[in-house]
PDB file of C-alpha atoms in Angstrom:
ATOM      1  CA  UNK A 153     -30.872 -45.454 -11.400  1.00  0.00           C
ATOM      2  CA  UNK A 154     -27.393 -45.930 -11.902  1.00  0.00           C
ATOM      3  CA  UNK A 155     -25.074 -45.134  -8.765  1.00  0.00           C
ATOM      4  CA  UNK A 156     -23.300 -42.279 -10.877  1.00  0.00           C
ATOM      5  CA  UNK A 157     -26.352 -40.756 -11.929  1.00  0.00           C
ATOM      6  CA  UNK A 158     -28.029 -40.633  -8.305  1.00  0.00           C
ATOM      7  CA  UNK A 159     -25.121 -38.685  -7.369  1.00  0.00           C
ATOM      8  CA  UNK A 160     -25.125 -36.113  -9.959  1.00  0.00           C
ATOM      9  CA  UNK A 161     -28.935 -35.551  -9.265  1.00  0.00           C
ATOM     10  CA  UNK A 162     -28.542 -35.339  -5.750  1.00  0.00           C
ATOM     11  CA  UNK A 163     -25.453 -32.529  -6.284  1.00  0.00           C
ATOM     12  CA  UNK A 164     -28.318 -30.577  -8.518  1.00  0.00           C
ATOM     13  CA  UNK A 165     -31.041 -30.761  -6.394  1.00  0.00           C
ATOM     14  CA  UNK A 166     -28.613 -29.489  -3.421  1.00  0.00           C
ATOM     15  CA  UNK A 167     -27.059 -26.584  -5.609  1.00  0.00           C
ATOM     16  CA  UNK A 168     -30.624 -25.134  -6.748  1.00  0.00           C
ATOM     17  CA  UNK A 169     -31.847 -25.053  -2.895  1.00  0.00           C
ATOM     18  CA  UNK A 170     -28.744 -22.866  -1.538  1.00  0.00           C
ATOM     19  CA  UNK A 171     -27.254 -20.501  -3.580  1.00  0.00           C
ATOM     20  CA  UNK A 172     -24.259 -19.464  -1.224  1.00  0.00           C
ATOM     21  CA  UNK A 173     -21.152 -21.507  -1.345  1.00  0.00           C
ATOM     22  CA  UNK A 174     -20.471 -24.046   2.210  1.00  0.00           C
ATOM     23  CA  UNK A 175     -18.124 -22.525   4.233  1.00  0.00           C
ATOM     24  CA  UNK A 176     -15.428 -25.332   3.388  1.00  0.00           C
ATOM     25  CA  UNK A 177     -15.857 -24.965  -0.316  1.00  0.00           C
ATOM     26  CA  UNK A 178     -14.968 -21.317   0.476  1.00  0.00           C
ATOM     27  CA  UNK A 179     -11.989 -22.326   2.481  1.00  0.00           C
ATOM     28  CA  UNK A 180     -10.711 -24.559  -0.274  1.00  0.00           C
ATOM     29  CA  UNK A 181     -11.211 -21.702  -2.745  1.00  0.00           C
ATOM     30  CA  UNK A 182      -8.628 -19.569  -0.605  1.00  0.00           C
ATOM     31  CA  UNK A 183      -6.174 -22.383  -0.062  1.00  0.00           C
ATOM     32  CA  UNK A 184      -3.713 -22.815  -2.938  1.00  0.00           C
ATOM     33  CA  UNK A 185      -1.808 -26.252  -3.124  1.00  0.00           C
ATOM     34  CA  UNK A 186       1.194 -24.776  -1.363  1.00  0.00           C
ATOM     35  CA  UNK A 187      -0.801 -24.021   1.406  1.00  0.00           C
ATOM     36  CA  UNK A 188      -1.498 -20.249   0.853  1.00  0.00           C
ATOM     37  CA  UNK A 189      -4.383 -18.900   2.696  1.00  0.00           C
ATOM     38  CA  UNK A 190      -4.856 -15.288   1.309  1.00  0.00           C
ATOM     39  CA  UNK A 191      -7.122 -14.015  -0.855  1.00  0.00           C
ATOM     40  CA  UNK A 192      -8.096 -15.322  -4.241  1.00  0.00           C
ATOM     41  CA  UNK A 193     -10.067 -14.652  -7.228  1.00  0.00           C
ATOM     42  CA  UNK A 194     -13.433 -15.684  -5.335  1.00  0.00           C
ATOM     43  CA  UNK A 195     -15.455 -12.345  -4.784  1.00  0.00           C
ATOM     44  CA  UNK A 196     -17.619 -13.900  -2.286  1.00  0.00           C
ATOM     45  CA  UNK A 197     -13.931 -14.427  -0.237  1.00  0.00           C
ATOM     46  CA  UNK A 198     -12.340 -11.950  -0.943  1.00  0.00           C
ATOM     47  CA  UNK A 199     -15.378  -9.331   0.307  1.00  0.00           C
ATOM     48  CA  UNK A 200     -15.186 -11.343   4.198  1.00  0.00           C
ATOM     49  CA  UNK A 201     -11.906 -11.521   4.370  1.00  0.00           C
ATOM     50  CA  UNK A 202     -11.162  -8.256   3.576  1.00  0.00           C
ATOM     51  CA  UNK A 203     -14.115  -6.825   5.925  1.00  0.00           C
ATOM     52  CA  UNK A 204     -12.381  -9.011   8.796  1.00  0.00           C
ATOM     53  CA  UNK A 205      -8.960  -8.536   8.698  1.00  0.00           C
ATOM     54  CA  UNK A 206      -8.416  -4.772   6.660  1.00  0.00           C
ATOM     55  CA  UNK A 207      -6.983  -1.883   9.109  1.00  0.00           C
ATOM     56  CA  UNK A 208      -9.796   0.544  10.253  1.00  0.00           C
ATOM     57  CA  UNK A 209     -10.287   3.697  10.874  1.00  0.00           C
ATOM     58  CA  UNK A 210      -8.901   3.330  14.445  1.00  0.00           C
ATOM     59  CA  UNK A 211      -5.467   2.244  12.871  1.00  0.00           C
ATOM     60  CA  UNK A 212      -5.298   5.906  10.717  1.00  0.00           C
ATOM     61  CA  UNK A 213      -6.661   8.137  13.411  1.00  0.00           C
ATOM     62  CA  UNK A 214      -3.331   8.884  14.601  1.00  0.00           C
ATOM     63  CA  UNK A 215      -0.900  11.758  15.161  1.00  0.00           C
ATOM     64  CA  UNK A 216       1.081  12.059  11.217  1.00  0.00           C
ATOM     65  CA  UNK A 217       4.906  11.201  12.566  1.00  0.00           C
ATOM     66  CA  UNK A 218       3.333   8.200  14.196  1.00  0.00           C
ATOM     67  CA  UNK A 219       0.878   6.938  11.310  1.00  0.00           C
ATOM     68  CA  UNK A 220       4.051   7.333   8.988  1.00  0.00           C
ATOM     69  CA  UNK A 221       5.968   5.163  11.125  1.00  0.00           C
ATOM     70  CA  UNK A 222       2.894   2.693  12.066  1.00  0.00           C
ATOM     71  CA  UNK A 223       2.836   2.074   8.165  1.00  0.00           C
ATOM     72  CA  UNK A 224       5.906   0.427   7.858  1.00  0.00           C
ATOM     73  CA  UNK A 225       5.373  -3.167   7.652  1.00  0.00           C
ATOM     74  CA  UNK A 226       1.368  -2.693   7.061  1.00  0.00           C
ATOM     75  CA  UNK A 227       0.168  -4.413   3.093  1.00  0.00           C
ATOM     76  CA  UNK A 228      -1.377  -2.298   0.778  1.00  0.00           C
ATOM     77  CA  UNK A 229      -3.381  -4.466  -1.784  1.00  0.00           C
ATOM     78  CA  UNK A 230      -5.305  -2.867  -4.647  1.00  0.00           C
ATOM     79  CA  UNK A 231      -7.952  -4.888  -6.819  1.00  0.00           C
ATOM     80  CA  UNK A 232      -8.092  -4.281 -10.426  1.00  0.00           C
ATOM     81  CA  UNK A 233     -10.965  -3.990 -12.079  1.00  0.00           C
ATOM     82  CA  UNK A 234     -10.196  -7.508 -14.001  1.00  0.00           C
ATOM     83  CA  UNK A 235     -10.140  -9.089 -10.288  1.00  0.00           C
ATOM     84  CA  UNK A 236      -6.515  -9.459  -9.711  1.00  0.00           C
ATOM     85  CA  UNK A 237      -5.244  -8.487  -6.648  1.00  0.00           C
ATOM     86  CA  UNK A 238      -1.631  -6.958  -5.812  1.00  0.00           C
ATOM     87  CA  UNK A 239      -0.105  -6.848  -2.267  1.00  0.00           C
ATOM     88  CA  UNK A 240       2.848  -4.685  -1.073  1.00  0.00           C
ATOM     89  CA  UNK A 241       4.611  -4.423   1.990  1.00  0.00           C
ATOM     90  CA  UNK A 242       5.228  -0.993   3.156  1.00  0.00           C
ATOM     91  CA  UNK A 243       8.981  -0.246   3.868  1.00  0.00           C
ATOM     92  CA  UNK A 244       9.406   3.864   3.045  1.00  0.00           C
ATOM     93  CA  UNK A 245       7.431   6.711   4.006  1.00  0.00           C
ATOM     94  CA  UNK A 246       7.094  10.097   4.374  1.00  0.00           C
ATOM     95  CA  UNK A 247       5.680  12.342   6.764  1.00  0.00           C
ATOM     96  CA  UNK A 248       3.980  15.825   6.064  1.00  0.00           C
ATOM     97  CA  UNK A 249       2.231  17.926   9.147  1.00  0.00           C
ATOM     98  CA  UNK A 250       0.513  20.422   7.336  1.00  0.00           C
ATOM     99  CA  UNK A 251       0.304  24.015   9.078  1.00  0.00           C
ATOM    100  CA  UNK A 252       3.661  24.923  10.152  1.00  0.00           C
ATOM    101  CA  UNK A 253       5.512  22.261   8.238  1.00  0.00           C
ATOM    102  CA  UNK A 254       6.782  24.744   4.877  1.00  0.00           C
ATOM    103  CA  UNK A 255       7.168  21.103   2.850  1.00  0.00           C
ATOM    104  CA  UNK A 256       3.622  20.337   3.285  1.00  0.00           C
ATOM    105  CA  UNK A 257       0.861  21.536   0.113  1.00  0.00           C
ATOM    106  CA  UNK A 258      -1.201  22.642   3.359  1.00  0.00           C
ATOM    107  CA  UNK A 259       1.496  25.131   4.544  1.00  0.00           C
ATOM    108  CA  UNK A 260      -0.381  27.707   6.583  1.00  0.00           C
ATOM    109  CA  UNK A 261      -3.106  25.882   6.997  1.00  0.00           C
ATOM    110  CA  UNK A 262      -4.274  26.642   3.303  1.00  0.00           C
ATOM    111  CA  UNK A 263      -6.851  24.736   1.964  1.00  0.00           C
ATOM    112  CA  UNK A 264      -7.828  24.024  -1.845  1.00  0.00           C
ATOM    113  CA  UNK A 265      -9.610  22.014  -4.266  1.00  0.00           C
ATOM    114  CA  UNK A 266      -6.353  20.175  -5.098  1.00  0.00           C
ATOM    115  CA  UNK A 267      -5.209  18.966  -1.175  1.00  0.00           C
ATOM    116  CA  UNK A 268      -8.565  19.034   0.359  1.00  0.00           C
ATOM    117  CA  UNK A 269      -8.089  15.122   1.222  1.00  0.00           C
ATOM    118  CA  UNK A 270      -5.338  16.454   3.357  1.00  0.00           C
ATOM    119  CA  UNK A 271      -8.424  17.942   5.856  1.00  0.00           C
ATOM    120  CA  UNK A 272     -10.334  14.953   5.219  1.00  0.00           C
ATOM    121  CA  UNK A 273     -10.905  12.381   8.042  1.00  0.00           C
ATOM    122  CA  UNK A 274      -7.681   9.953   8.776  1.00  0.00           C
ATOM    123  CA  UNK A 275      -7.389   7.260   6.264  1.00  0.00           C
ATOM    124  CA  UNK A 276      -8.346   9.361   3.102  1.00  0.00           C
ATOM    125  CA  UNK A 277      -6.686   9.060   0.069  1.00  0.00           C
ATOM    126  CA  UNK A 278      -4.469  12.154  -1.492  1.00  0.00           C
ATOM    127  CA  UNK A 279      -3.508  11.671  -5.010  1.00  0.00           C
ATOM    128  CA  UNK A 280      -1.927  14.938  -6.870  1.00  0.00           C
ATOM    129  CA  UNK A 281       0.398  14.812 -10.138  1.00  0.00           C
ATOM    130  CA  UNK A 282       4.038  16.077 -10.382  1.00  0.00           C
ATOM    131  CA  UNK A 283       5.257  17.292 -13.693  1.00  0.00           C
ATOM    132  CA  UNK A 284       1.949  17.042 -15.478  1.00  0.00           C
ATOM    133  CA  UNK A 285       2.402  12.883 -15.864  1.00  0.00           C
ATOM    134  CA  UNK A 286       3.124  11.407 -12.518  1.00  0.00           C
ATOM    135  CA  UNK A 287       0.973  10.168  -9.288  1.00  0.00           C
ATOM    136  CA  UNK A 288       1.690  10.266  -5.557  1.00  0.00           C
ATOM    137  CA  UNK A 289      -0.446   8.646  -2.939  1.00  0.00           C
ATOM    138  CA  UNK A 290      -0.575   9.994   0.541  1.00  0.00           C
ATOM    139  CA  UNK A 291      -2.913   9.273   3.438  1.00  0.00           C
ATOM    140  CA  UNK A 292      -4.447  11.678   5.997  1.00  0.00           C
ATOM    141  CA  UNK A 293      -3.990  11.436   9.515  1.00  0.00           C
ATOM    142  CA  UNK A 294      -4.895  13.274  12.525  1.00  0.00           C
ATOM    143  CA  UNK A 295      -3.735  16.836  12.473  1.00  0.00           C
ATOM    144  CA  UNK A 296      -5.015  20.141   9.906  1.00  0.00           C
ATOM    145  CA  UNK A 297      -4.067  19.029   6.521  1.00  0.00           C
ATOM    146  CA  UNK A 298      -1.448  16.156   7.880  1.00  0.00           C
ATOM    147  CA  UNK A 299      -0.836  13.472   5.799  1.00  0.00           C
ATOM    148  CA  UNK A 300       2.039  10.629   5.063  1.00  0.00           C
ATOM    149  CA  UNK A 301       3.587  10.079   1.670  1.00  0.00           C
ATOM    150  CA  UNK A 302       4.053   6.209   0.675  1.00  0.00           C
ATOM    151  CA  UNK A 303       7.378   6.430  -0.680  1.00  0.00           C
ATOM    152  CA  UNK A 304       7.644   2.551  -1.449  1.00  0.00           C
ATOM    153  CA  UNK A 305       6.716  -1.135  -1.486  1.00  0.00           C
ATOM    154  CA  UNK A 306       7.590  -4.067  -1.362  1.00  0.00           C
ATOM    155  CA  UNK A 307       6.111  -6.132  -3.896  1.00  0.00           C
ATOM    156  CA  UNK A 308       4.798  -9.368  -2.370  1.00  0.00           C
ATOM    157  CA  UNK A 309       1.830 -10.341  -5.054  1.00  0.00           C
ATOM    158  CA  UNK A 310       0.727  -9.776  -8.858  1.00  0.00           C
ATOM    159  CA  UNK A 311       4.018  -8.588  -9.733  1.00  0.00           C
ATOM    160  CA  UNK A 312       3.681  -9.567 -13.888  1.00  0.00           C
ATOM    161  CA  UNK A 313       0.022  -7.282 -13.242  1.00  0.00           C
ATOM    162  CA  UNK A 314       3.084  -4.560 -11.537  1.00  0.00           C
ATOM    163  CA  UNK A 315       5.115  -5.368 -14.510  1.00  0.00           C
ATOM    164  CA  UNK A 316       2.276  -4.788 -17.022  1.00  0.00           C
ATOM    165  CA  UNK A 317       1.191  -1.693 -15.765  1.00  0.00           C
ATOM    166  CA  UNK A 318       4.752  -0.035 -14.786  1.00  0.00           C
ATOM    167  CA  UNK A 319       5.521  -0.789 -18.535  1.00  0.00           C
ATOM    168  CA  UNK A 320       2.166   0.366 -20.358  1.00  0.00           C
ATOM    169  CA  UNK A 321       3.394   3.593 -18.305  1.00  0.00           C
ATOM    170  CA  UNK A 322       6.957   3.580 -19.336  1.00  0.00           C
ATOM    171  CA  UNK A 323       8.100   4.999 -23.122  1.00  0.00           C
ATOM    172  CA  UNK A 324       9.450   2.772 -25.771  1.00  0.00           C
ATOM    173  CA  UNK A 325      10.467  -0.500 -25.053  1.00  0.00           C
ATOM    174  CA  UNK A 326      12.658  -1.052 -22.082  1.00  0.00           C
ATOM    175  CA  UNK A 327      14.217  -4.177 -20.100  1.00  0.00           C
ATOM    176  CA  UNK A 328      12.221  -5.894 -18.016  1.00  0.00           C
ATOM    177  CA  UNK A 329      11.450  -4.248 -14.162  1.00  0.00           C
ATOM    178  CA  UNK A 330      13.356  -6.395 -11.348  1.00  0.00           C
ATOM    179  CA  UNK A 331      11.416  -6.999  -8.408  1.00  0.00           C
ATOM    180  CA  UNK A 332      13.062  -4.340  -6.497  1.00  0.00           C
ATOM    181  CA  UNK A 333      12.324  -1.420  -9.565  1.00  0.00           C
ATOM    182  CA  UNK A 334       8.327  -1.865  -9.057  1.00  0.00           C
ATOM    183  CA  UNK A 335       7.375   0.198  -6.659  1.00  0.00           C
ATOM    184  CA  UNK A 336      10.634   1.741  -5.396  1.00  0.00           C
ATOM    185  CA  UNK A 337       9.423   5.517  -5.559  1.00  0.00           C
ATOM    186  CA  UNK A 338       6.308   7.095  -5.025  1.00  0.00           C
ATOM    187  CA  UNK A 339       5.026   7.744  -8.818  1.00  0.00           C
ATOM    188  CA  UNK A 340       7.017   3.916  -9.588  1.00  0.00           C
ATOM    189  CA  UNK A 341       4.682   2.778  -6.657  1.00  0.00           C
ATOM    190  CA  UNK A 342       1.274   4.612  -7.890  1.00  0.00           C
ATOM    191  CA  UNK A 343       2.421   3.321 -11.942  1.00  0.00           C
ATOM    192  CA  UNK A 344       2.646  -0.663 -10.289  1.00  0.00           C
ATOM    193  CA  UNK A 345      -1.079  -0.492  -8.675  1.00  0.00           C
ATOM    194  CA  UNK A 346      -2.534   1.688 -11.181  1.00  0.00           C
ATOM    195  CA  UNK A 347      -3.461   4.521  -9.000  1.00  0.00           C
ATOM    196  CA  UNK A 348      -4.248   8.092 -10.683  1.00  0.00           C
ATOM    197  CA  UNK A 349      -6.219  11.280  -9.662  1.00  0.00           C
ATOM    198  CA  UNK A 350      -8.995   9.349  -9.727  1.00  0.00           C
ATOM    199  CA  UNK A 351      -8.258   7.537  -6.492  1.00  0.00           C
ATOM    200  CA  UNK A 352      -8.417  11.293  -4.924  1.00  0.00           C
ATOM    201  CA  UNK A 353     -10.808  11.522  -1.699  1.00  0.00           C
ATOM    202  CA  UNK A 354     -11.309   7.561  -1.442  1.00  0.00           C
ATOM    203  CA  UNK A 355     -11.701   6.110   2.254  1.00  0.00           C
ATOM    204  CA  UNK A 356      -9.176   3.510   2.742  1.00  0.00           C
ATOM    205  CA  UNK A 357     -11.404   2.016   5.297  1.00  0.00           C
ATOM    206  CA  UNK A 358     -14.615   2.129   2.761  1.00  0.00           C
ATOM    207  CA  UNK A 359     -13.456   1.007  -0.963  1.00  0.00           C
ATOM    208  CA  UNK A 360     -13.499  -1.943  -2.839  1.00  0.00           C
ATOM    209  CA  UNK A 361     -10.305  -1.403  -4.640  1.00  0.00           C
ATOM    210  CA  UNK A 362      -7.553  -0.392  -2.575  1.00  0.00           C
ATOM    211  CA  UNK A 363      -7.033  -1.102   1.367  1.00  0.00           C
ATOM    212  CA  UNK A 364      -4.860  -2.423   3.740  1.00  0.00           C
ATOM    213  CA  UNK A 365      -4.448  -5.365   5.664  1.00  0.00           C
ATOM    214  CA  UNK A 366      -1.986  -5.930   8.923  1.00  0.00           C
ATOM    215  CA  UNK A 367       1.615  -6.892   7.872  1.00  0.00           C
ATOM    216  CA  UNK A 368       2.852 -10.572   9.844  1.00  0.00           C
ATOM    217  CA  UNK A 369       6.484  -8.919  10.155  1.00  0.00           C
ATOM    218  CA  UNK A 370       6.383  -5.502  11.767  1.00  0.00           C
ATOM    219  CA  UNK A 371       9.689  -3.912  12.481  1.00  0.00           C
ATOM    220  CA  UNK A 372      10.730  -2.323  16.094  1.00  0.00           C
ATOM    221  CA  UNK A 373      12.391   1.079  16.082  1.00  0.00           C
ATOM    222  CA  UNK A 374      15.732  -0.438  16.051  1.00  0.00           C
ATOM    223  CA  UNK A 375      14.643  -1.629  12.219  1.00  0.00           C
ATOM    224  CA  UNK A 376      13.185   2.046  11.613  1.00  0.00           C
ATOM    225  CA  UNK A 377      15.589   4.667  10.176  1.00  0.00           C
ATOM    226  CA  UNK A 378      14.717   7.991  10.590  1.00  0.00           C
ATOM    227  CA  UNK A 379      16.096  11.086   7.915  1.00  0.00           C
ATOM    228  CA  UNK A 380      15.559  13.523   5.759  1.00  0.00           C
ATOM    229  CA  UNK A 381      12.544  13.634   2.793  1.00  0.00           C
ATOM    230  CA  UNK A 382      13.504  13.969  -0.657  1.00  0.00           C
ATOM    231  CA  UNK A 383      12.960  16.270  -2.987  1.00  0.00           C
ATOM    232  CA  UNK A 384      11.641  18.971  -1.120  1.00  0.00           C
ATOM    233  CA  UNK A 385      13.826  21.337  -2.123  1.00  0.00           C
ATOM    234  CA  UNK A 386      14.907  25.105   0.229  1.00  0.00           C
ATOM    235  CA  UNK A 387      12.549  24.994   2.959  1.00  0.00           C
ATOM    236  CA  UNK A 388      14.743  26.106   5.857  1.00  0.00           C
ATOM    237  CA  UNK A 389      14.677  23.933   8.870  1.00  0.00           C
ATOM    238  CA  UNK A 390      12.268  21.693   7.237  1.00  0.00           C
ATOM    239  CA  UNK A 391      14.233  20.402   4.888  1.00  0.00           C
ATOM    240  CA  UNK A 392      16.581  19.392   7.565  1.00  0.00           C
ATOM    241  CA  UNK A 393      14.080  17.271   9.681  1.00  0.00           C
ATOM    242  CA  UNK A 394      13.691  13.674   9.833  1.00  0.00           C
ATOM    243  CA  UNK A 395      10.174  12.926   8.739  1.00  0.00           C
ATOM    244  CA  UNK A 396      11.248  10.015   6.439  1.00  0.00           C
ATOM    245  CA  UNK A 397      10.877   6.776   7.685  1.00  0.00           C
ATOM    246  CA  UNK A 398      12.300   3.570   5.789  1.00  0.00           C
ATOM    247  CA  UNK A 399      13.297  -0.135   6.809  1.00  0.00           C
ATOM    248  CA  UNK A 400      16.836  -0.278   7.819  1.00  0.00           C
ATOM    249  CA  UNK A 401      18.490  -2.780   5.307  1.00  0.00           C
ATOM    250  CA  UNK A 402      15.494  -3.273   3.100  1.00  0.00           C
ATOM    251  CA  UNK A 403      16.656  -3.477  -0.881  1.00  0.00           C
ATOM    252  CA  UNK A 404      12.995  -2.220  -1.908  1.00  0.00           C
ATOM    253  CA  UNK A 405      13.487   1.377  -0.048  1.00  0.00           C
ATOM    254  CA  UNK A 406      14.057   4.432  -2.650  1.00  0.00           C
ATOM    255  CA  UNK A 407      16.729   6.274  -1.251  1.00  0.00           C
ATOM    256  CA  UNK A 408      18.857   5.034   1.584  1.00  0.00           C
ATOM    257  CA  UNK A 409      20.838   7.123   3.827  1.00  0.00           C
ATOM    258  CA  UNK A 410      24.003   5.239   4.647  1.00  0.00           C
ATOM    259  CA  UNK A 411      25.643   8.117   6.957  1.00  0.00           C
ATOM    260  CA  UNK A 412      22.425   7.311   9.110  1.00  0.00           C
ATOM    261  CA  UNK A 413      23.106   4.040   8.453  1.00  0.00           C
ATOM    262  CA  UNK A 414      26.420   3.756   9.892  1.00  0.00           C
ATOM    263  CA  UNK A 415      25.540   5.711  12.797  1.00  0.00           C
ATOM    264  CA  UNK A 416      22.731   3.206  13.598  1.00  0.00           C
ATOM    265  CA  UNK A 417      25.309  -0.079  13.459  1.00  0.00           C
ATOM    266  CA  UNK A 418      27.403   0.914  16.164  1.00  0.00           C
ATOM    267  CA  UNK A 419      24.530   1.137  18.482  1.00  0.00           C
ATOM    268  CA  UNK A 420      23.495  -2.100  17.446  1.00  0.00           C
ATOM    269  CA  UNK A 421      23.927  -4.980  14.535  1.00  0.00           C
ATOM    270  CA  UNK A 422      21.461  -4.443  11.283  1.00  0.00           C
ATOM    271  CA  UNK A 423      18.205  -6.419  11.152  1.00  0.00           C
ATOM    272  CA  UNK A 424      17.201  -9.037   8.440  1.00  0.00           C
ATOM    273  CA  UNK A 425      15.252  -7.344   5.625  1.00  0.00           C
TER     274      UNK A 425
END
């Protein structure tokens, strides 16, 4: 038979014996033309690479002031259920220690049906709603009813997805989001990957949708700056201490805190964001 034909038979015959993709058809299917190796719309990929390189439960299973801090730099991706995939890099947080802490929903040690993620096992999800509309994400760490607030991201892929959801969320038309208004807030952040109460309780170490992977870029404590949280109102000393982390001189952060600021560059010069 024709040399054309031959070919195409042989490619048939070798596609019905093997039903699971070579591994260098996979690697192509990862590899954009600009040479991007991360993740793509290939399930079959995007499962191994995200069971080989995603933080586990070792990363989360630390003390709350530190897993705040540890954060910083880390990429939280999301999946949507259409298969798209959005990455952030971590660059605000917030830390809450539960107990003694009086900014904390587990004050006292108090335990309900609405922060029991907070006494779940490091690296559980805990969503809860402000004014009746809005989402906040934290994740538990070691301690009674610890966890840290993500504050804000860092957009870094799927921002028209960000864009689409952040405005199906938003009231009567409005200009378009900049990069830097995605995710610069914790409810702006939850509106951008679509996370709501029912994200409540999930295992960041366990679930298909959301995750994290290891940032390339993480900052040393010279790039850290440490202050005061927002918005939690007259709680005596606790509103005082510095449980908010953010990266010095990075344009995503929320809120910066430029007395801190200028404190910090005359120990030493201001890193790149």
């Amino acid at each position: 038979m024709p040399r054309k034909r031959k070919l195409l038979a042989e490619l048939s015959a070798l596609q019905r014996s093997s039903s699971i993709p070579p591994s260098d058809a996979l690697e192509n299917l990862n590899t954009t033309p600009d040479g991007d190796s991360s993740p793509k719309s290939s399930k079959y990929f995007a499962t191994e690479k995200k069971k080989s390189f995603q933080l586990e439960a070792d990363f989360f299973s630390q003390p709350c002031i530190s897993l705040a801090k540890s954060f910083l730099g880390q990429i939280l991706v999301r999946r949507l259920p259409d298969g798209r995939e959005l990455w952030g890099r971590i660059v605000e947080t917030e830390a809450y220690l539960g107990g003694e802490d009086e900014a904390s929903h587990s004050k006292g040690g108090k335990q309900t049906q609405r922060n029991a993620a907070m006494f779940m096992k490091p690296g559980t999800l805990y969503v809860y709603q402000i004014y009746g509309i809005y989402f906040c994400v934290n994740v538990s760490s070691q301690g009674e009813g610890a966890a840290v607030l993500l504050r804000s991201l860092e957009p870094l892929r799927g921002l028209d997805a960000m864009r689409e959801l952040r405005s199906a969320a938003r009231k009567g038309p409005a200009k378009p989001l900049k990069d830097w208004q995605l995710c610069n807030g914790p409810s702006k952040l939850c509106q951008a990957f679509g996370i709501d109460k029912a994200f409540d309780q999930r295992d960041l170490t366990q679930d298909a949708a959301i995750w994290m992977v290891p940032g390339h870029e993480l900052p040393g404590e010279q790039d850290v700056v440490a202050t005061t949280r927002i918005g939690v109102g007259n709680r005596g000393e606790w509103s005082h201490k510095p449980l908010r982390f953010y990266l010095r001189g990075n344009k995503f952060v929320s809120v910066v805190d430029k007395k801190i600021e200028r404190e910090m560059a005359v120990m030493g010069p201001s890193p790149c964001s």
